[in-house]
Amino acid sequence: MIYPKIPLAQSIIQTCLAKGITTIIISPGSRNAPLIIGFTNNPAFECYSIADERSAAFFGLGIAQQTKKPVVLICSSGSALLNYYPALAEAFYSQIPLIVISADRPQSKIDIGDGQTIRQENVFANHSLYNANLNEMVSAENDTKIKEAIDISIAQNGPVHINAPFEEPLYETTSELAVSVSVTASAKESQSLSHDELAEYAKIWNKSTKKMVLVGVNEPDAIRNSVVETLAADESVVVLTETTSNLHHPSFINTIDTLITPFTSEDFETFRPEILVTFGGMIVSKRIKAFLRKYKPKHHWHIDSLRGYDTFSALTKHFEVEPNLFFDVFLPLTKSVESDYFKKLNAVNDLRELKSKIYLDAIPFSDFKVFEKVIPSLPINSQLQISNSSAIRYAQLIAIDPSIEVYCNRGTSGIDGSTSTALGAAVANIKQTVFITGDIGFLYDSNALWNNYIPKNFKIILINNGGGGIFRILPGHEETPVFNTFFETSHCLTAAHLATMYGFEYTTASDELSLSNGLATLYGQNEKPGILEVFTPTLKNDSILLQYFKELL
């Protein structure tokens, strides 16, 4: 076996191995040579080379999103490290384990005018769970910090940073280890909840006739079917889900904006819940957040083993356990209450669905029409990755097959690494992966395609409306040079040349017929990854969407 000669590098590598951390994303450099040598020469590690550090970090995020295990990111010293920050922030808020190991120059070389040096210690302090600033020499203190960083990433599902200074020579190797690593297996704390702890909350629940369960970003199959069926059978409970909730039942309402956008003040007051129960990650719908912030529930209970965000400024209790554990103990304490809460809200939803179908059948080719056709076309049992901005919002308006797993970077809701994340997820998941994105997000993260690991069945549906279409929907839209240049970012670019350069099959669509044919082509060939670029009318998309909500009344 070939090892780096520098003992500190050996300690880091051997600790990762002992802890079972074996997926390594490497961005080439010189200062990180000791780590590259050690990881790549050990067959126990699966190493990927991604040159662009920002893309590399999101690629690693996508793998960790699927495997639920920490992924290691390795980079050289200097500004390379800063390119990890967007993905680390996303990991922090989405609770995805990432371990950044940055190579650094010795402390004596910082701030003296030496090349490729910045202040790397604690650089991610605001968005990392732990920062291990190591000393150049091997020590028990260093070993403890490395172990703590890995353990915290595993236990708390988030990013940590290990900063390791290396002095030249960097490329020397040895066949013998100079360090001995002793670790204990990482384990998450067991959780418990007693009937006594929940008795008072069950009393509140059993007296309430209007209960709303709102589910944010959620893992597929995370909630037991018995819990789903119990909630669905309670006439005093309304369950609202989003595409990213990955939670399905015929009685659950999964198009929240379609339901509540036409509400009057009287409607909001009528359907104000007495109890709001939330679990899962971030909520996409701005409208449901506005509703619950203005018409606050008397009780808001959030269920999450790690964090309890007060999203609606109404939080009264954070249950620090996994949802299944909570419901397993809580639901046996509850009893049915006579109520028409679900019946009334479901009747409204049925009417909305009818009017929605009538409207969608009548609209011309547009962003909305594309989503109406694309979402039902997705292969059964596939994985859908969606970019942020307008794409994820349109997706909330169309029902999706329950067999499809849905993911989106909703921690920070940025467009900066959606393609890279989707690619990492596709590598880590054997399912067919389809990525739906807008043109600005795709172009912004085009370095994601500079990647030697793209699966042949990875498919991109690129909706090109000539700019950031979401800004036409938001307040402040005016057809002026300032708006077109600095908000919408108008352009005339396509993915054609990128597809050729990176070896993608490329197809275009600009109407319903060519879209139908393009989708058949996209899903029908698996010799190469594919891009279907769909061109929609820049000046019509916003009015078609805004009119939709008016027609629902």
PDB file of N, CA, C and O in Angstrom, residues 310-344:
ATOM      1  N   ASP A 310     -39.337  28.071  13.896  1.00  0.00           N
ATOM      2  CA  ASP A 310     -40.599  28.769  14.172  1.00  0.00           C
ATOM      3  C   ASP A 310     -41.017  29.518  12.909  1.00  0.00           C
ATOM      4  O   ASP A 310     -41.067  30.746  12.869  1.00  0.00           O
ATOM      5  N   THR A 311     -41.330  28.788  11.866  1.00  0.00           N
ATOM      6  CA  THR A 311     -41.581  29.352  10.537  1.00  0.00           C
ATOM      7  C   THR A 311     -42.747  30.329  10.531  1.00  0.00           C
ATOM      8  O   THR A 311     -42.735  31.307   9.782  1.00  0.00           O
ATOM      9  N   PHE A 312     -43.747  30.089  11.351  1.00  0.00           N
ATOM     10  CA  PHE A 312     -44.964  30.891  11.306  1.00  0.00           C
ATOM     11  C   PHE A 312     -45.118  31.810  12.520  1.00  0.00           C
ATOM     12  O   PHE A 312     -46.185  32.368  12.747  1.00  0.00           O
ATOM     13  N   SER A 313     -44.039  31.933  13.294  1.00  0.00           N
ATOM     14  CA  SER A 313     -44.069  32.755  14.516  1.00  0.00           C
ATOM     15  C   SER A 313     -45.206  32.323  15.441  1.00  0.00           C
ATOM     16  O   SER A 313     -45.886  33.154  16.053  1.00  0.00           O
ATOM     17  N   ALA A 314     -45.425  31.006  15.506  1.00  0.00           N
ATOM     18  CA  ALA A 314     -46.525  30.489  16.321  1.00  0.00           C
ATOM     19  C   ALA A 314     -46.141  29.208  17.047  1.00  0.00           C
ATOM     20  O   ALA A 314     -47.006  28.540  17.626  1.00  0.00           O
ATOM     21  N   LEU A 315     -44.858  28.855  17.038  1.00  0.00           N
ATOM     22  CA  LEU A 315     -44.427  27.576  17.581  1.00  0.00           C
ATOM     23  C   LEU A 315     -44.673  27.517  19.086  1.00  0.00           C
ATOM     24  O   LEU A 315     -44.224  28.377  19.842  1.00  0.00           O
ATOM     25  N   THR A 316     -45.378  26.479  19.517  1.00  0.00           N
ATOM     26  CA  THR A 316     -45.640  26.291  20.943  1.00  0.00           C
ATOM     27  C   THR A 316     -44.932  25.060  21.513  1.00  0.00           C
ATOM     28  O   THR A 316     -44.756  24.949  22.721  1.00  0.00           O
ATOM     29  N   LYS A 317     -44.522  24.110  20.638  1.00  0.00           N
ATOM     30  CA  LYS A 317     -43.833  22.924  21.128  1.00  0.00           C
ATOM     31  C   LYS A 317     -42.994  22.301  20.021  1.00  0.00           C
ATOM     32  O   LYS A 317     -43.479  22.104  18.906  1.00  0.00           O
ATOM     33  N   HIS A 318     -41.734  22.018  20.351  1.00  0.00           N
ATOM     34  CA  HIS A 318     -40.846  21.277  19.454  1.00  0.00           C
ATOM     35  C   HIS A 318     -40.625  19.899  20.051  1.00  0.00           C
ATOM     36  O   HIS A 318     -40.035  19.769  21.127  1.00  0.00           O
ATOM     37  N   PHE A 319     -41.117  18.871  19.365  1.00  0.00           N
ATOM     38  CA  PHE A 319     -40.887  17.494  19.795  1.00  0.00           C
ATOM     39  C   PHE A 319     -39.605  17.004  19.143  1.00  0.00           C
ATOM     40  O   PHE A 319     -39.559  16.820  17.921  1.00  0.00           O
ATOM     41  N   GLU A 320     -38.577  16.791  19.942  1.00  0.00           N
ATOM     42  CA  GLU A 320     -37.253  16.469  19.411  1.00  0.00           C
ATOM     43  C   GLU A 320     -37.086  14.967  19.204  1.00  0.00           C
ATOM     44  O   GLU A 320     -36.236  14.315  19.803  1.00  0.00           O
ATOM     45  N   VAL A 321     -37.918  14.434  18.330  1.00  0.00           N
ATOM     46  CA  VAL A 321     -37.872  13.012  17.977  1.00  0.00           C
ATOM     47  C   VAL A 321     -38.218  12.881  16.496  1.00  0.00           C
ATOM     48  O   VAL A 321     -38.707  13.812  15.857  1.00  0.00           O
ATOM     49  N   GLU A 322     -37.976  11.684  15.959  1.00  0.00           N
ATOM     50  CA  GLU A 322     -38.385  11.406  14.592  1.00  0.00           C
ATOM     51  C   GLU A 322     -39.914  11.322  14.523  1.00  0.00           C
ATOM     52  O   GLU A 322     -40.561  10.860  15.474  1.00  0.00           O
ATOM     53  N   PRO A 323     -40.509  11.739  13.395  1.00  0.00           N
ATOM     54  CA  PRO A 323     -41.975  11.731  13.290  1.00  0.00           C
ATOM     55  C   PRO A 323     -42.622  10.369  13.579  1.00  0.00           C
ATOM     56  O   PRO A 323     -43.651  10.306  14.250  1.00  0.00           O
ATOM     57  N   ASN A 324     -42.031   9.279  13.054  1.00  0.00           N
ATOM     58  CA  ASN A 324     -42.640   7.966  13.299  1.00  0.00           C
ATOM     59  C   ASN A 324     -42.739   7.655  14.785  1.00  0.00           C
ATOM     60  O   ASN A 324     -43.754   7.133  15.262  1.00  0.00           O
ATOM     61  N   LEU A 325     -41.667   7.955  15.511  1.00  0.00           N
ATOM     62  CA  LEU A 325     -41.661   7.701  16.949  1.00  0.00           C
ATOM     63  C   LEU A 325     -42.728   8.536  17.642  1.00  0.00           C
ATOM     64  O   LEU A 325     -43.461   8.045  18.516  1.00  0.00           O
ATOM     65  N   PHE A 326     -42.840   9.791  17.250  1.00  0.00           N
ATOM     66  CA  PHE A 326     -43.862  10.656  17.843  1.00  0.00           C
ATOM     67  C   PHE A 326     -45.257  10.082  17.608  1.00  0.00           C
ATOM     68  O   PHE A 326     -46.050   9.913  18.553  1.00  0.00           O
ATOM     69  N   PHE A 327     -45.569   9.790  16.358  1.00  0.00           N
ATOM     70  CA  PHE A 327     -46.922   9.330  16.038  1.00  0.00           C
ATOM     71  C   PHE A 327     -47.212   7.950  16.627  1.00  0.00           C
ATOM     72  O   PHE A 327     -48.353   7.667  17.008  1.00  0.00           O
ATOM     73  N   ASP A 328     -46.210   7.088  16.724  1.00  0.00           N
ATOM     74  CA  ASP A 328     -46.430   5.769  17.320  1.00  0.00           C
ATOM     75  C   ASP A 328     -46.898   5.867  18.764  1.00  0.00           C
ATOM     76  O   ASP A 328     -47.714   5.064  19.231  1.00  0.00           O
ATOM     77  N   VAL A 329     -46.372   6.853  19.469  1.00  0.00           N
ATOM     78  CA  VAL A 329     -46.759   7.039  20.872  1.00  0.00           C
ATOM     79  C   VAL A 329     -48.006   7.906  20.984  1.00  0.00           C
ATOM     80  O   VAL A 329     -48.891   7.656  21.820  1.00  0.00           O
ATOM     81  N   PHE A 330     -48.100   8.913  20.118  1.00  0.00           N
ATOM     82  CA  PHE A 330     -49.161   9.909  20.248  1.00  0.00           C
ATOM     83  C   PHE A 330     -50.513   9.418  19.739  1.00  0.00           C
ATOM     84  O   PHE A 330     -51.540   9.587  20.430  1.00  0.00           O
ATOM     85  N   LEU A 331     -50.556   8.819  18.569  1.00  0.00           N
ATOM     86  CA  LEU A 331     -51.849   8.490  17.962  1.00  0.00           C
ATOM     87  C   LEU A 331     -52.693   7.532  18.796  1.00  0.00           C
ATOM     88  O   LEU A 331     -53.929   7.683  18.842  1.00  0.00           O
ATOM     89  N   PRO A 332     -52.111   6.554  19.494  1.00  0.00           N
ATOM     90  CA  PRO A 332     -52.952   5.711  20.367  1.00  0.00           C
ATOM     91  C   PRO A 332     -53.631   6.475  21.498  1.00  0.00           C
ATOM     92  O   PRO A 332     -54.608   5.976  22.093  1.00  0.00           O
ATOM     93  N   LEU A 333     -53.132   7.664  21.809  1.00  0.00           N
ATOM     94  CA  LEU A 333     -53.739   8.474  22.869  1.00  0.00           C
ATOM     95  C   LEU A 333     -54.892   9.331  22.354  1.00  0.00           C
ATOM     96  O   LEU A 333     -55.605   9.956  23.139  1.00  0.00           O
ATOM     97  N   THR A 334     -55.070   9.373  21.027  1.00  0.00           N
ATOM     98  CA  THR A 334     -56.078  10.259  20.452  1.00  0.00           C
ATOM     99  C   THR A 334     -57.376   9.511  20.192  1.00  0.00           C
ATOM    100  O   THR A 334     -57.419   8.279  20.147  1.00  0.00           O
ATOM    101  N   LYS A 335     -58.430  10.290  20.019  1.00  0.00           N
ATOM    102  CA  LYS A 335     -59.736   9.715  19.690  1.00  0.00           C
ATOM    103  C   LYS A 335     -60.392  10.582  18.617  1.00  0.00           C
ATOM    104  O   LYS A 335     -60.022  11.743  18.416  1.00  0.00           O
ATOM    105  N   SER A 336     -61.338   9.991  17.924  1.00  0.00           N
ATOM    106  CA  SER A 336     -62.007  10.719  16.842  1.00  0.00           C
ATOM    107  C   SER A 336     -62.916  11.804  17.413  1.00  0.00           C
ATOM    108  O   SER A 336     -63.504  11.655  18.484  1.00  0.00           O
ATOM    109  N   VAL A 337     -62.990  12.897  16.664  1.00  0.00           N
ATOM    110  CA  VAL A 337     -63.812  14.039  17.070  1.00  0.00           C
ATOM    111  C   VAL A 337     -64.744  14.373  15.905  1.00  0.00           C
ATOM    112  O   VAL A 337     -64.325  14.386  14.746  1.00  0.00           O
ATOM    113  N   GLU A 338     -65.984  14.611  16.202  1.00  0.00           N
ATOM    114  CA  GLU A 338     -66.921  14.965  15.142  1.00  0.00           C
ATOM    115  C   GLU A 338     -66.518  16.313  14.555  1.00  0.00           C
ATOM    116  O   GLU A 338     -66.362  17.300  15.276  1.00  0.00           O
ATOM    117  N   SER A 339     -66.355  16.334  13.226  1.00  0.00           N
ATOM    118  CA  SER A 339     -65.873  17.550  12.579  1.00  0.00           C
ATOM    119  C   SER A 339     -66.159  17.499  11.078  1.00  0.00           C
ATOM    120  O   SER A 339     -66.186  16.427  10.471  1.00  0.00           O
ATOM    121  N   ASP A 340     -66.378  18.675  10.507  1.00  0.00           N
ATOM    122  CA  ASP A 340     -66.539  18.771   9.053  1.00  0.00           C
ATOM    123  C   ASP A 340     -65.350  19.496   8.414  1.00  0.00           C
ATOM    124  O   ASP A 340     -65.426  19.958   7.280  1.00  0.00           O
ATOM    125  N   TYR A 341     -64.249  19.593   9.156  1.00  0.00           N
ATOM    126  CA  TYR A 341     -63.078  20.351   8.692  1.00  0.00           C
ATOM    127  C   TYR A 341     -62.521  19.768   7.390  1.00  0.00           C
ATOM    128  O   TYR A 341     -62.362  20.473   6.394  1.00  0.00           O
ATOM    129  N   PHE A 342     -62.247  18.476   7.397  1.00  0.00           N
ATOM    130  CA  PHE A 342     -61.723  17.860   6.180  1.00  0.00           C
ATOM    131  C   PHE A 342     -62.764  17.913   5.061  1.00  0.00           C
ATOM    132  O   PHE A 342     -62.430  18.222   3.910  1.00  0.00           O
ATOM    133  N   LYS A 343     -63.998  17.603   5.377  1.00  0.00           N
ATOM    134  CA  LYS A 343     -65.044  17.549   4.354  1.00  0.00           C
ATOM    135  C   LYS A 343     -65.175  18.879   3.620  1.00  0.00           C
ATOM    136  O   LYS A 343     -65.246  18.919   2.385  1.00  0.00           O
ATOM    137  N   LYS A 344     -65.189  19.968   4.369  1.00  0.00           N
ATOM    138  CA  LYS A 344     -65.353  21.288   3.750  1.00  0.00           C
ATOM    139  C   LYS A 344     -64.147  21.672   2.900  1.00  0.00           C
ATOM    140  O   LYS A 344     -64.287  22.167   1.775  1.00  0.00           O
TER     141      LYS A 344
END
